[in-house]
């Protein structure tokens, strides 16, 4: 028998307690604790890299602050991610050919029908929950080139903390949310036919590496929860918990030259108002990866 079991094994409370207590003790206290100043994102120093990885180890996320400002060279995302072990980009629906997605309000075209390309608020979710189960998004980066004139802030919550909340409240909630048929996302179709088939899977998955992964959206449209009392109770409890205020939830407004590096934690976006100059509309580059941040 191994000395320590998986903290995510519902039958191993001892392993869970040890992991939970260590996790919460090391969890950053405020958003400033996530921020790492980076002199040159193209060439991280060993100390900068270690500081980013350290935040990701403790909270599955870090914010880098660089002086790149409005530099629109999107390669920065790929180069910075590569230095952190993020290599395998997910070619998601609205990404450009290089798999990097510029998030900016789209007035028309296919992107304009998706919330990320509007100025509306986005509710709690992890990225790519509708992907195939073998192509889940484990790492995610956002790089800010232009901030909105007002709004456009992100709330961030380590998905491992969400797991802790649920398990501490009731292990039955976790039991409901690890069911492989708990969450179904209907097929995505447009006039031209099916873009993505229906997907069914769990909320919480433990990978072959023993790490916890979460597929989640709090939106009520385009999501079918398993019709089951326990599932209903768990989903409702989590939705309420996320609506509350907790010191574990960080709120940040990325500034030009700043970015988020994370192991696909839970996040939101507030609504925003763009600059009146269309060239200075809020612009974020996003990369979704099949990798986690290396060393986390
Ligand atoms: Fe997202």
Tab-separated table of C-alpha atoms and ligand atoms in Angstrom:
chain	number	residue	atom	x	y	z
A	1	UNK	CA	0.000	0.000	0.000
A	2	UNK	CA	1.408	3.422	-0.890
A	3	UNK	CA	2.264	5.670	2.026
A	4	UNK	CA	-0.078	8.398	0.926
A	5	UNK	CA	-3.166	7.812	-1.147
A	6	UNK	CA	-4.862	10.252	-3.490
A	7	UNK	CA	-6.426	13.251	-1.764
A	8	UNK	CA	-9.241	12.912	-4.285
A	9	UNK	CA	-10.124	9.384	-3.179
A	10	UNK	CA	-13.392	9.791	-1.275
A	11	UNK	CA	-12.532	6.742	0.800
A	12	UNK	CA	-9.229	8.169	1.989
A	13	UNK	CA	-10.072	10.944	4.373
A	14	UNK	CA	-6.595	11.025	5.874
A	15	UNK	CA	-4.931	11.750	2.521
A	16	UNK	CA	-7.582	14.358	1.786
A	17	UNK	CA	-7.160	16.128	5.143
A	18	UNK	CA	-3.377	16.305	4.823
A	19	UNK	CA	-3.578	17.694	1.299
A	20	UNK	CA	-6.401	20.092	2.136
A	21	UNK	CA	-4.707	21.569	5.181
A	22	UNK	CA	-1.416	22.065	3.336
A	23	UNK	CA	-3.234	23.569	0.356
A	24	UNK	CA	-5.190	26.112	2.373
A	25	UNK	CA	-2.166	27.030	4.496
A	26	UNK	CA	-0.144	27.856	1.381
A	27	UNK	CA	-2.983	29.490	-0.576
A	28	UNK	CA	-2.264	33.145	-1.386
A	29	UNK	CA	-4.029	35.640	0.853
A	30	UNK	CA	-4.689	38.369	-1.674
A	31	UNK	CA	-4.498	38.962	-5.363
A	32	UNK	CA	-1.219	40.882	-5.031
A	33	UNK	CA	0.383	37.645	-3.875
A	34	UNK	CA	-0.286	36.222	-7.342
A	35	UNK	CA	1.490	39.004	-9.191
A	36	UNK	CA	5.031	38.499	-10.438
A	37	UNK	CA	6.870	41.323	-12.123
A	38	UNK	CA	8.528	40.132	-15.280
A	39	UNK	CA	11.207	42.232	-16.943
A	40	UNK	CA	11.082	40.543	-20.346
A	41	UNK	CA	8.427	37.890	-21.058
A	42	UNK	CA	10.472	36.629	-24.027
A	43	UNK	CA	13.292	35.683	-21.681
A	44	UNK	CA	12.212	34.908	-18.141
A	45	UNK	CA	14.951	34.897	-15.580
A	46	UNK	CA	15.233	31.750	-13.472
A	47	UNK	CA	13.863	33.663	-10.490
A	48	UNK	CA	10.876	35.035	-12.422
A	49	UNK	CA	10.059	31.623	-13.796
A	50	UNK	CA	10.308	30.027	-10.369
A	51	UNK	CA	8.113	32.753	-8.862
A	52	UNK	CA	5.399	32.104	-11.476
A	53	UNK	CA	5.591	28.332	-10.988
A	54	UNK	CA	5.450	28.807	-7.212
A	55	UNK	CA	2.144	30.741	-7.509
A	56	UNK	CA	0.787	28.067	-9.834
A	57	UNK	CA	1.774	25.361	-7.360
A	58	UNK	CA	-0.061	27.114	-4.550
A	59	UNK	CA	-3.099	28.455	-6.381
A	60	UNK	CA	-2.949	26.960	-9.899
A	61	UNK	CA	-2.547	30.508	-11.228
A	62	UNK	CA	-0.184	33.460	-11.441
A	63	UNK	CA	-0.372	36.941	-12.905
A	64	UNK	CA	2.662	38.358	-14.640
A	65	UNK	CA	3.184	42.080	-14.943
A	66	UNK	CA	5.445	43.190	-17.763
A	67	UNK	CA	6.105	46.558	-19.338
A	68	UNK	CA	5.133	45.440	-22.850
A	69	UNK	CA	2.120	47.732	-22.795
A	70	UNK	CA	0.209	47.863	-26.064
A	71	UNK	CA	2.652	45.713	-28.024
A	72	UNK	CA	0.377	43.598	-30.243
A	73	UNK	CA	2.884	40.871	-31.079
A	74	UNK	CA	0.937	37.790	-30.087
A	75	UNK	CA	3.978	35.544	-30.249
A	76	UNK	CA	4.645	36.649	-26.700
A	77	UNK	CA	1.967	34.240	-25.552
A	78	UNK	CA	3.546	31.236	-27.238
A	79	UNK	CA	7.058	32.137	-26.144
A	80	UNK	CA	6.145	32.850	-22.532
A	81	UNK	CA	3.941	29.762	-22.311
A	82	UNK	CA	6.720	27.631	-23.735
A	83	UNK	CA	9.031	28.710	-20.935
A	84	UNK	CA	6.414	27.431	-18.488
A	85	UNK	CA	5.845	24.069	-20.131
A	86	UNK	CA	2.721	25.114	-22.040
A	87	UNK	CA	3.235	23.804	-25.568
A	88	UNK	CA	0.250	21.901	-26.917
A	89	UNK	CA	-2.280	24.548	-27.962
A	90	UNK	CA	-5.924	23.608	-28.390
A	91	UNK	CA	-7.214	24.635	-31.811
A	92	UNK	CA	-10.584	25.774	-30.563
A	93	UNK	CA	-13.418	26.945	-32.760
A	94	UNK	CA	-12.704	30.660	-32.883
A	95	UNK	CA	-8.945	30.558	-32.624
A	96	UNK	CA	-6.850	31.857	-35.472
A	97	UNK	CA	-4.609	29.532	-37.466
A	98	UNK	CA	-1.855	29.681	-34.871
A	99	UNK	CA	-4.383	28.513	-32.213
A	100	UNK	CA	-4.122	31.794	-30.342
A	101	UNK	CA	-7.448	33.542	-29.911
A	102	UNK	CA	-7.659	37.332	-29.952
A	103	UNK	CA	-10.506	38.265	-27.616
A	104	UNK	CA	-11.990	41.506	-28.790
A	105	UNK	CA	-15.546	42.636	-29.389
A	106	UNK	CA	-16.615	41.422	-32.824
A	107	UNK	CA	-19.265	43.558	-34.509
A	108	UNK	CA	-20.157	40.862	-36.984
A	109	UNK	CA	-18.980	37.552	-38.367
A	110	UNK	CA	-19.168	34.109	-36.740
A	111	UNK	CA	-17.365	35.205	-33.578
A	112	UNK	CA	-19.956	37.846	-32.753
A	113	UNK	CA	-22.460	35.174	-31.703
A	114	UNK	CA	-20.231	33.984	-28.844
A	115	UNK	CA	-20.164	35.830	-25.519
A	116	UNK	CA	-16.358	36.172	-25.299
A	117	UNK	CA	-16.499	38.434	-28.371
A	118	UNK	CA	-19.072	40.732	-26.838
A	119	UNK	CA	-18.683	43.173	-23.965
A	120	UNK	CA	-21.095	41.203	-21.783
A	121	UNK	CA	-20.260	39.567	-18.476
A	122	UNK	CA	-19.194	35.913	-18.509
A	123	UNK	CA	-20.254	33.712	-15.618
A	124	UNK	CA	-18.050	31.208	-13.766
A	125	UNK	CA	-16.558	28.504	-15.932
A	126	UNK	CA	-13.428	26.633	-16.811
A	127	UNK	CA	-12.259	26.796	-20.422
A	128	UNK	CA	-13.079	24.123	-22.966
A	129	UNK	CA	-15.452	22.110	-20.787
A	130	UNK	CA	-17.194	21.156	-24.044
A	131	UNK	CA	-14.015	19.635	-25.483
A	132	UNK	CA	-13.587	15.898	-25.914
A	133	UNK	CA	-12.633	14.292	-22.615
A	134	UNK	CA	-9.238	13.317	-24.030
A	135	UNK	CA	-8.619	16.901	-25.187
A	136	UNK	CA	-9.341	18.821	-22.055
A	137	UNK	CA	-7.794	22.213	-21.449
A	138	UNK	CA	-5.373	21.898	-18.546
A	139	UNK	CA	-3.482	25.150	-19.000
A	140	UNK	CA	-4.698	28.588	-20.027
A	141	UNK	CA	-3.081	31.950	-20.639
A	142	UNK	CA	-4.447	35.429	-21.181
A	143	UNK	CA	-2.254	38.305	-22.287
A	144	UNK	CA	-3.663	41.817	-22.160
A	145	UNK	CA	-2.783	44.323	-24.878
A	146	UNK	CA	-5.574	46.838	-24.271
A	147	UNK	CA	-7.710	47.032	-21.152
A	148	UNK	CA	-11.310	48.199	-21.378
A	149	UNK	CA	-12.088	51.774	-20.463
A	150	UNK	CA	-14.268	50.382	-17.643
A	151	UNK	CA	-14.803	46.862	-16.396
A	152	UNK	CA	-13.511	43.695	-17.984
A	153	UNK	CA	-12.119	42.370	-14.699
A	154	UNK	CA	-11.728	38.687	-13.930
A	155	UNK	CA	-12.689	36.815	-10.785
A	156	UNK	CA	-10.495	33.784	-10.275
A	157	UNK	CA	-10.854	30.739	-8.063
A	158	UNK	CA	-8.542	27.754	-7.891
A	159	UNK	CA	-10.695	24.766	-8.872
A	160	UNK	CA	-9.009	22.740	-6.128
A	161	UNK	CA	-10.492	25.168	-3.598
A	162	UNK	CA	-13.927	24.682	-5.155
A	163	UNK	CA	-13.399	20.943	-4.646
A	164	UNK	CA	-12.472	21.542	-1.011
A	165	UNK	CA	-15.590	23.660	-0.453
A	166	UNK	CA	-17.793	20.935	-1.871
A	167	UNK	CA	-16.132	18.041	-0.086
A	168	UNK	CA	-16.113	19.851	3.263
A	169	UNK	CA	-19.797	20.625	2.839
A	170	UNK	CA	-20.702	17.107	1.772
A	171	UNK	CA	-18.663	14.318	0.175
A	172	UNK	CA	-21.915	13.377	-1.543
A	173	UNK	CA	-21.660	16.567	-3.577
A	174	UNK	CA	-18.292	15.417	-4.885
A	175	UNK	CA	-19.688	11.937	-5.422
A	176	UNK	CA	-22.408	13.469	-7.610
A	177	UNK	CA	-20.009	15.644	-9.585
A	178	UNK	CA	-17.519	12.900	-10.451
A	179	UNK	CA	-20.244	10.877	-12.144
A	180	UNK	CA	-19.266	10.439	-15.790
A	181	UNK	CA	-22.768	11.369	-16.961
A	182	UNK	CA	-23.368	14.387	-14.746
A	183	UNK	CA	-22.977	17.158	-17.296
A	184	UNK	CA	-24.030	17.234	-20.936
A	185	UNK	CA	-23.374	20.040	-23.351
A	186	UNK	CA	-25.723	19.860	-26.320
A	187	UNK	CA	-24.266	19.806	-29.810
A	188	UNK	CA	-23.236	23.130	-31.265
A	189	UNK	CA	-24.841	23.647	-34.633
A	190	UNK	CA	-25.358	26.499	-37.027
A	191	UNK	CA	-27.108	26.825	-40.363
A	192	UNK	CA	-24.261	24.902	-41.979
A	193	UNK	CA	-24.681	21.883	-39.716
A	194	UNK	CA	-23.092	20.448	-36.634
A	195	UNK	CA	-19.951	22.193	-35.389
A	196	UNK	CA	-19.431	20.017	-32.310
A	197	UNK	CA	-21.322	16.917	-31.205
A	198	UNK	CA	-22.984	16.621	-27.811
A	199	UNK	CA	-20.513	16.008	-24.976
A	200	UNK	CA	-21.121	14.260	-21.683
A	201	UNK	CA	-18.696	13.983	-18.804
A	202	UNK	CA	-17.945	14.614	-15.147
A	203	UNK	CA	-17.300	17.948	-13.460
A	204	UNK	CA	-14.264	16.664	-11.571
A	205	UNK	CA	-11.769	14.338	-13.193
A	206	UNK	CA	-8.491	13.029	-11.832
A	207	UNK	CA	-5.887	12.607	-14.554
A	208	UNK	CA	-3.292	9.872	-14.942
A	209	UNK	CA	-0.890	12.316	-13.264
A	210	UNK	CA	-3.144	12.292	-10.181
A	211	UNK	CA	-4.061	15.951	-10.632
A	212	UNK	CA	-7.551	17.316	-10.339
A	213	UNK	CA	-9.277	18.756	-13.390
A	214	UNK	CA	-12.610	20.543	-13.501
A	215	UNK	CA	-15.148	20.975	-16.277
A	216	UNK	CA	-17.728	23.520	-15.326
A	217	UNK	CA	-20.014	26.316	-16.377
A	218	UNK	CA	-22.500	28.110	-14.209
A	219	UNK	CA	-24.541	29.191	-17.196
A	220	UNK	CA	-27.987	27.692	-17.395
A	221	UNK	CA	-28.375	27.718	-21.148
A	222	UNK	CA	-26.717	25.065	-23.272
A	223	UNK	CA	-26.048	22.773	-20.360
A	224	UNK	CA	-27.971	19.743	-19.181
A	225	UNK	CA	-27.363	18.481	-15.684
A	226	UNK	CA	-28.183	14.873	-14.896
A	227	UNK	CA	-31.721	14.684	-13.525
A	228	UNK	CA	-30.877	13.443	-10.055
A	229	UNK	CA	-31.585	14.951	-6.633
A	230	UNK	CA	-27.986	14.732	-5.428
A	231	UNK	CA	-26.636	16.251	-8.618
A	232	UNK	CA	-29.187	19.047	-8.418
A	233	UNK	CA	-28.237	19.782	-4.827
A	234	UNK	CA	-24.506	19.812	-5.595
A	235	UNK	CA	-24.873	22.049	-8.641
A	236	UNK	CA	-27.087	24.469	-6.763
A	237	UNK	CA	-24.778	24.591	-3.751
A	238	UNK	CA	-21.731	25.279	-5.911
A	239	UNK	CA	-23.504	27.984	-7.913
A	240	UNK	CA	-24.412	29.722	-4.658
A	241	UNK	CA	-20.931	29.373	-3.216
A	242	UNK	CA	-19.437	30.953	-6.334
A	243	UNK	CA	-21.845	33.875	-6.084
A	244	UNK	CA	-20.560	34.679	-2.614
A	245	UNK	CA	-17.505	36.545	-1.530
A	246	UNK	CA	-14.572	34.519	-0.289
A	247	UNK	CA	-10.973	35.501	0.395
A	248	UNK	CA	-10.087	32.576	-1.891
A	249	UNK	CA	-11.706	34.341	-4.856
A	250	UNK	CA	-9.323	36.836	-6.412
A	251	UNK	CA	-10.416	39.773	-8.524
A	252	UNK	CA	-8.017	41.253	-11.002
A	253	UNK	CA	-8.130	43.623	-13.913
A	254	UNK	CA	-5.311	42.823	-16.283
A	255	UNK	CA	-3.360	45.852	-17.412
A	256	UNK	CA	-1.667	46.205	-20.798
A	257	UNK	CA	1.399	43.972	-20.789
A	258	UNK	CA	0.001	41.806	-17.981
A	259	UNK	CA	-1.269	38.296	-18.223
A	260	UNK	CA	-2.688	35.296	-16.473
A	261	UNK	CA	-1.015	31.899	-16.468
A	262	UNK	CA	-3.081	29.120	-14.955
A	263	UNK	CA	-4.034	25.488	-14.800
A	264	UNK	CA	-7.486	26.349	-16.148
A	265	UNK	CA	-8.912	27.644	-12.888
A	266	UNK	CA	-12.487	28.831	-12.511
A	267	UNK	CA	-12.958	32.355	-13.794
A	268	UNK	CA	-15.473	35.029	-14.748
A	269	UNK	CA	-15.345	38.299	-16.636
A	270	UNK	CA	-17.289	41.398	-15.783
A	271	UNK	CA	-19.030	43.405	-18.485
A	272	UNK	CA	-17.015	46.249	-19.914
A	273	UNK	CA	-17.107	49.450	-21.897
A	274	UNK	CA	-14.577	49.900	-24.643
A	275	UNK	CA	-12.496	52.908	-25.454
A	276	UNK	CA	-14.200	55.124	-28.035
A	277	UNK	CA	-11.152	54.681	-30.290
A	278	UNK	CA	-11.773	51.322	-32.048
A	279	UNK	CA	-8.032	50.706	-32.252
A	280	UNK	CA	-7.879	50.701	-28.472
A	281	UNK	CA	-10.705	48.296	-27.857
A	282	UNK	CA	-10.044	45.766	-25.113
A	283	UNK	CA	-7.761	43.109	-26.572
A	284	UNK	CA	-6.611	39.967	-24.859
A	285	UNK	CA	-4.809	37.051	-26.448
A	286	UNK	CA	-5.828	33.674	-25.157
A	287	UNK	CA	-4.070	30.340	-25.390
A	288	UNK	CA	-5.643	27.070	-24.283
A	289	UNK	CA	-3.308	24.171	-23.700
A	290	UNK	CA	-3.523	20.436	-23.144
A	291	UNK	CA	-0.548	20.846	-20.777
A	292	UNK	CA	-0.433	22.025	-17.196
A	293	UNK	CA	2.162	24.551	-16.099
A	294	UNK	CA	5.375	22.542	-15.725
A	295	UNK	CA	6.349	21.603	-12.196
A	296	UNK	CA	2.878	22.096	-10.735
B	1	LIG	FE1	-12.713	31.474	-20.087
